[in-house]
Amino acid sequence: MTLRKKLAVLFCSALAVLGLPMLQGTAYAGGGNRQILLLDNANNAYSVLVVGSNQYGSRVSHCWNTPYFKNELSGWWWTGNVDVYSYPVGGCDGSDIVGESHVYISPNVSGDWYAVTNNPRVSTTATQQVEVYDNNHRINSIRIMGFNQDDIWVSQCWATPGWDTLAANWWWGGASVDAYASSTNCTGDYQRYGVTGGHGSVTALAIG
């Protein structure tokens, strides 16, 4: 168990011993506070524990069951450094975790949702479409390169006008994604990200 995980468990246990409720978030759009969209690329997270600061600046935690690929952890709003621990069973039960993500939700970026993948580096033999989430609203286009379903090396450029872009009907058996901030046609400087796949028809890449 990692040090952060131990601290998270101790935090929750202390609240229970003291009889203090965990502070639940309420609908609170804007102000740099965002809800989390958990993307289970590995298809092995049945619950997640989120630990971080809420919209009021309080250190809180909460557990959600996550039965789907896309899981909206709604009603709780987060900002700053946030830790997400994935469990192979419901109720965040036990000490074993199957993935963890540590993200920074900027108070200077607006929006309702922040995408988090529970395990963005999962090998697979399946071919999948790629869905990119631009958490900080900086990317204007992406180029995906890799082997397609016919084991042929191909690449394609997509403009990314919104937070969520699905590169539909292109199937990859592992690929790299170049993210361009300065153009809508994949020219200029870029940042490269690796995607090795997950399970199902779509694998997600959360940037930012």
PDB file of N, CA and C in Angstrom, residues 59-96:
ATOM      1  N   ARG A  59     -10.579  19.285   3.222  1.00  0.00           N
ATOM      2  CA  ARG A  59     -10.038  18.005   2.784  1.00  0.00           C
ATOM      3  C   ARG A  59     -11.081  16.922   3.037  1.00  0.00           C
ATOM      4  N   VAL A  60     -11.557  16.267   1.984  1.00  0.00           N
ATOM      5  CA  VAL A  60     -12.643  15.301   2.102  1.00  0.00           C
ATOM      6  C   VAL A  60     -12.328  14.063   1.266  1.00  0.00           C
ATOM      7  N   SER A  61     -13.134  13.035   1.443  1.00  0.00           N
ATOM      8  CA  SER A  61     -13.026  11.834   0.612  1.00  0.00           C
ATOM      9  C   SER A  61     -14.396  11.214   0.441  1.00  0.00           C
ATOM     10  N   HIS A  62     -14.531  10.440  -0.610  1.00  0.00           N
ATOM     11  CA  HIS A  62     -15.809   9.759  -0.849  1.00  0.00           C
ATOM     12  C   HIS A  62     -15.576   8.565  -1.760  1.00  0.00           C
ATOM     13  N   CYS A  63     -16.389   7.527  -1.564  1.00  0.00           N
ATOM     14  CA  CYS A  63     -16.315   6.308  -2.363  1.00  0.00           C
ATOM     15  C   CYS A  63     -17.527   6.217  -3.294  1.00  0.00           C
ATOM     16  N   TRP A  64     -17.275   5.807  -4.538  1.00  0.00           N
ATOM     17  CA  TRP A  64     -18.340   5.541  -5.508  1.00  0.00           C
ATOM     18  C   TRP A  64     -18.164   4.132  -6.070  1.00  0.00           C
ATOM     19  N   ASN A  65     -19.250   3.432  -6.302  1.00  0.00           N
ATOM     20  CA  ASN A  65     -19.192   2.227  -7.121  1.00  0.00           C
ATOM     21  C   ASN A  65     -19.125   2.628  -8.586  1.00  0.00           C
ATOM     22  N   THR A  66     -18.318   1.912  -9.382  1.00  0.00           N
ATOM     23  CA  THR A  66     -18.063   2.305 -10.770  1.00  0.00           C
ATOM     24  C   THR A  66     -18.255   1.102 -11.688  1.00  0.00           C
ATOM     25  N   PRO A  67     -19.508   0.781 -12.019  1.00  0.00           N
ATOM     26  CA  PRO A  67     -19.774  -0.425 -12.803  1.00  0.00           C
ATOM     27  C   PRO A  67     -19.567  -0.267 -14.307  1.00  0.00           C
ATOM     28  N   TYR A  68     -19.308   0.952 -14.784  1.00  0.00           N
ATOM     29  CA  TYR A  68     -19.280   1.194 -16.224  1.00  0.00           C
ATOM     30  C   TYR A  68     -17.906   1.675 -16.688  1.00  0.00           C
ATOM     31  N   PHE A  69     -17.749   1.767 -17.995  1.00  0.00           N
ATOM     32  CA  PHE A  69     -16.547   2.376 -18.570  1.00  0.00           C
ATOM     33  C   PHE A  69     -16.501   3.864 -18.236  1.00  0.00           C
ATOM     34  N   LYS A  70     -17.620   4.563 -18.410  1.00  0.00           N
ATOM     35  CA  LYS A  70     -17.720   5.978 -18.054  1.00  0.00           C
ATOM     36  C   LYS A  70     -18.577   6.099 -16.799  1.00  0.00           C
ATOM     37  N   ASN A  71     -17.998   6.651 -15.745  1.00  0.00           N
ATOM     38  CA  ASN A  71     -18.691   6.769 -14.464  1.00  0.00           C
ATOM     39  C   ASN A  71     -18.673   8.219 -14.001  1.00  0.00           C
ATOM     40  N   GLU A  72     -19.850   8.841 -13.930  1.00  0.00           N
ATOM     41  CA  GLU A  72     -19.948  10.224 -13.476  1.00  0.00           C
ATOM     42  C   GLU A  72     -20.014  10.252 -11.945  1.00  0.00           C
ATOM     43  N   LEU A  73     -18.963  10.775 -11.326  1.00  0.00           N
ATOM     44  CA  LEU A  73     -18.918  10.894  -9.871  1.00  0.00           C
ATOM     45  C   LEU A  73     -19.519  12.235  -9.505  1.00  0.00           C
ATOM     46  N   SER A  74     -20.831  12.324  -9.632  1.00  0.00           N
ATOM     47  CA  SER A  74     -21.518  13.615  -9.599  1.00  0.00           C
ATOM     48  C   SER A  74     -21.837  14.049  -8.177  1.00  0.00           C
ATOM     49  N   GLY A  75     -22.048  15.357  -8.041  1.00  0.00           N
ATOM     50  CA  GLY A  75     -22.469  15.933  -6.782  1.00  0.00           C
ATOM     51  C   GLY A  75     -21.336  16.327  -5.849  1.00  0.00           C
ATOM     52  N   TRP A  76     -20.119  15.952  -6.173  1.00  0.00           N
ATOM     53  CA  TRP A  76     -18.950  16.333  -5.395  1.00  0.00           C
ATOM     54  C   TRP A  76     -18.013  17.125  -6.297  1.00  0.00           C
ATOM     55  N   TRP A  77     -17.562  18.268  -5.831  1.00  0.00           N
ATOM     56  CA  TRP A  77     -16.766  19.196  -6.646  1.00  0.00           C
ATOM     57  C   TRP A  77     -15.374  19.335  -6.044  1.00  0.00           C
ATOM     58  N   TRP A  78     -14.350  19.250  -6.911  1.00  0.00           N
ATOM     59  CA  TRP A  78     -12.969  19.145  -6.457  1.00  0.00           C
ATOM     60  C   TRP A  78     -12.104  20.236  -7.083  1.00  0.00           C
ATOM     61  N   THR A  79     -11.017  20.569  -6.378  1.00  0.00           N
ATOM     62  CA  THR A  79     -10.045  21.521  -6.911  1.00  0.00           C
ATOM     63  C   THR A  79      -8.678  21.200  -6.333  1.00  0.00           C
ATOM     64  N   GLY A  80      -7.620  21.575  -7.058  1.00  0.00           N
ATOM     65  CA  GLY A  80      -6.263  21.316  -6.589  1.00  0.00           C
ATOM     66  C   GLY A  80      -5.859  19.870  -6.778  1.00  0.00           C
ATOM     67  N   ASN A  81      -4.996  19.383  -5.898  1.00  0.00           N
ATOM     68  CA  ASN A  81      -4.485  18.013  -5.983  1.00  0.00           C
ATOM     69  C   ASN A  81      -5.546  17.017  -5.515  1.00  0.00           C
ATOM     70  N   VAL A  82      -5.824  16.044  -6.371  1.00  0.00           N
ATOM     71  CA  VAL A  82      -6.853  15.043  -6.079  1.00  0.00           C
ATOM     72  C   VAL A  82      -6.275  13.651  -6.362  1.00  0.00           C
ATOM     73  N   ASP A  83      -6.507  12.725  -5.450  1.00  0.00           N
ATOM     74  CA  ASP A  83      -6.050  11.346  -5.593  1.00  0.00           C
ATOM     75  C   ASP A  83      -7.242  10.432  -5.812  1.00  0.00           C
ATOM     76  N   VAL A  84      -7.119   9.522  -6.778  1.00  0.00           N
ATOM     77  CA  VAL A  84      -8.193   8.579  -7.108  1.00  0.00           C
ATOM     78  C   VAL A  84      -7.630   7.165  -7.027  1.00  0.00           C
ATOM     79  N   TYR A  85      -8.212   6.331  -6.151  1.00  0.00           N
ATOM     80  CA  TYR A  85      -7.767   4.960  -5.948  1.00  0.00           C
ATOM     81  C   TYR A  85      -8.860   4.006  -6.426  1.00  0.00           C
ATOM     82  N   SER A  86      -8.485   3.036  -7.267  1.00  0.00           N
ATOM     83  CA  SER A  86      -9.452   2.107  -7.847  1.00  0.00           C
ATOM     84  C   SER A  86      -9.371   0.750  -7.150  1.00  0.00           C
ATOM     85  N   TYR A  87     -10.543   0.173  -6.860  1.00  0.00           N
ATOM     86  CA  TYR A  87     -10.648  -1.099  -6.137  1.00  0.00           C
ATOM     87  C   TYR A  87     -11.293  -2.159  -7.028  1.00  0.00           C
ATOM     88  N   PRO A  88     -10.899  -3.430  -6.847  1.00  0.00           N
ATOM     89  CA  PRO A  88     -11.476  -4.505  -7.651  1.00  0.00           C
ATOM     90  C   PRO A  88     -12.827  -4.996  -7.151  1.00  0.00           C
ATOM     91  N   VAL A  89     -13.345  -4.382  -6.060  1.00  0.00           N
ATOM     92  CA  VAL A  89     -14.644  -4.753  -5.501  1.00  0.00           C
ATOM     93  C   VAL A  89     -15.418  -3.478  -5.203  1.00  0.00           C
ATOM     94  N   GLY A  90     -16.720  -3.605  -4.989  1.00  0.00           N
ATOM     95  CA  GLY A  90     -17.538  -2.454  -4.655  1.00  0.00           C
ATOM     96  C   GLY A  90     -17.297  -1.971  -3.236  1.00  0.00           C
ATOM     97  N   GLY A  91     -17.679  -0.718  -2.982  1.00  0.00           N
ATOM     98  CA  GLY A  91     -17.593  -0.167  -1.643  1.00  0.00           C
ATOM     99  C   GLY A  91     -16.211   0.212  -1.175  1.00  0.00           C
ATOM    100  N   CYS A  92     -15.221   0.242  -2.097  1.00  0.00           N
ATOM    101  CA  CYS A  92     -13.831   0.586  -1.734  1.00  0.00           C
ATOM    102  C   CYS A  92     -13.355  -0.279  -0.579  1.00  0.00           C
ATOM    103  N   ASP A  93     -13.680  -1.574  -0.652  1.00  0.00           N
ATOM    104  CA  ASP A  93     -13.421  -2.490   0.449  1.00  0.00           C
ATOM    105  C   ASP A  93     -12.051  -3.143   0.286  1.00  0.00           C
ATOM    106  N   GLY A  94     -11.308  -3.220   1.374  1.00  0.00           N
ATOM    107  CA  GLY A  94     -10.017  -3.895   1.371  1.00  0.00           C
ATOM    108  C   GLY A  94      -8.862  -2.943   1.134  1.00  0.00           C
ATOM    109  N   SER A  95      -7.665  -3.483   1.205  1.00  0.00           N
ATOM    110  CA  SER A  95      -6.458  -2.672   1.061  1.00  0.00           C
ATOM    111  C   SER A  95      -5.851  -2.755  -0.325  1.00  0.00           C
ATOM    112  N   ASP A  96      -6.269  -3.728  -1.126  1.00  0.00           N
ATOM    113  CA  ASP A  96      -5.714  -3.875  -2.473  1.00  0.00           C
ATOM    114  C   ASP A  96      -6.352  -2.872  -3.422  1.00  0.00           C
TER     115      ASP A  96
END
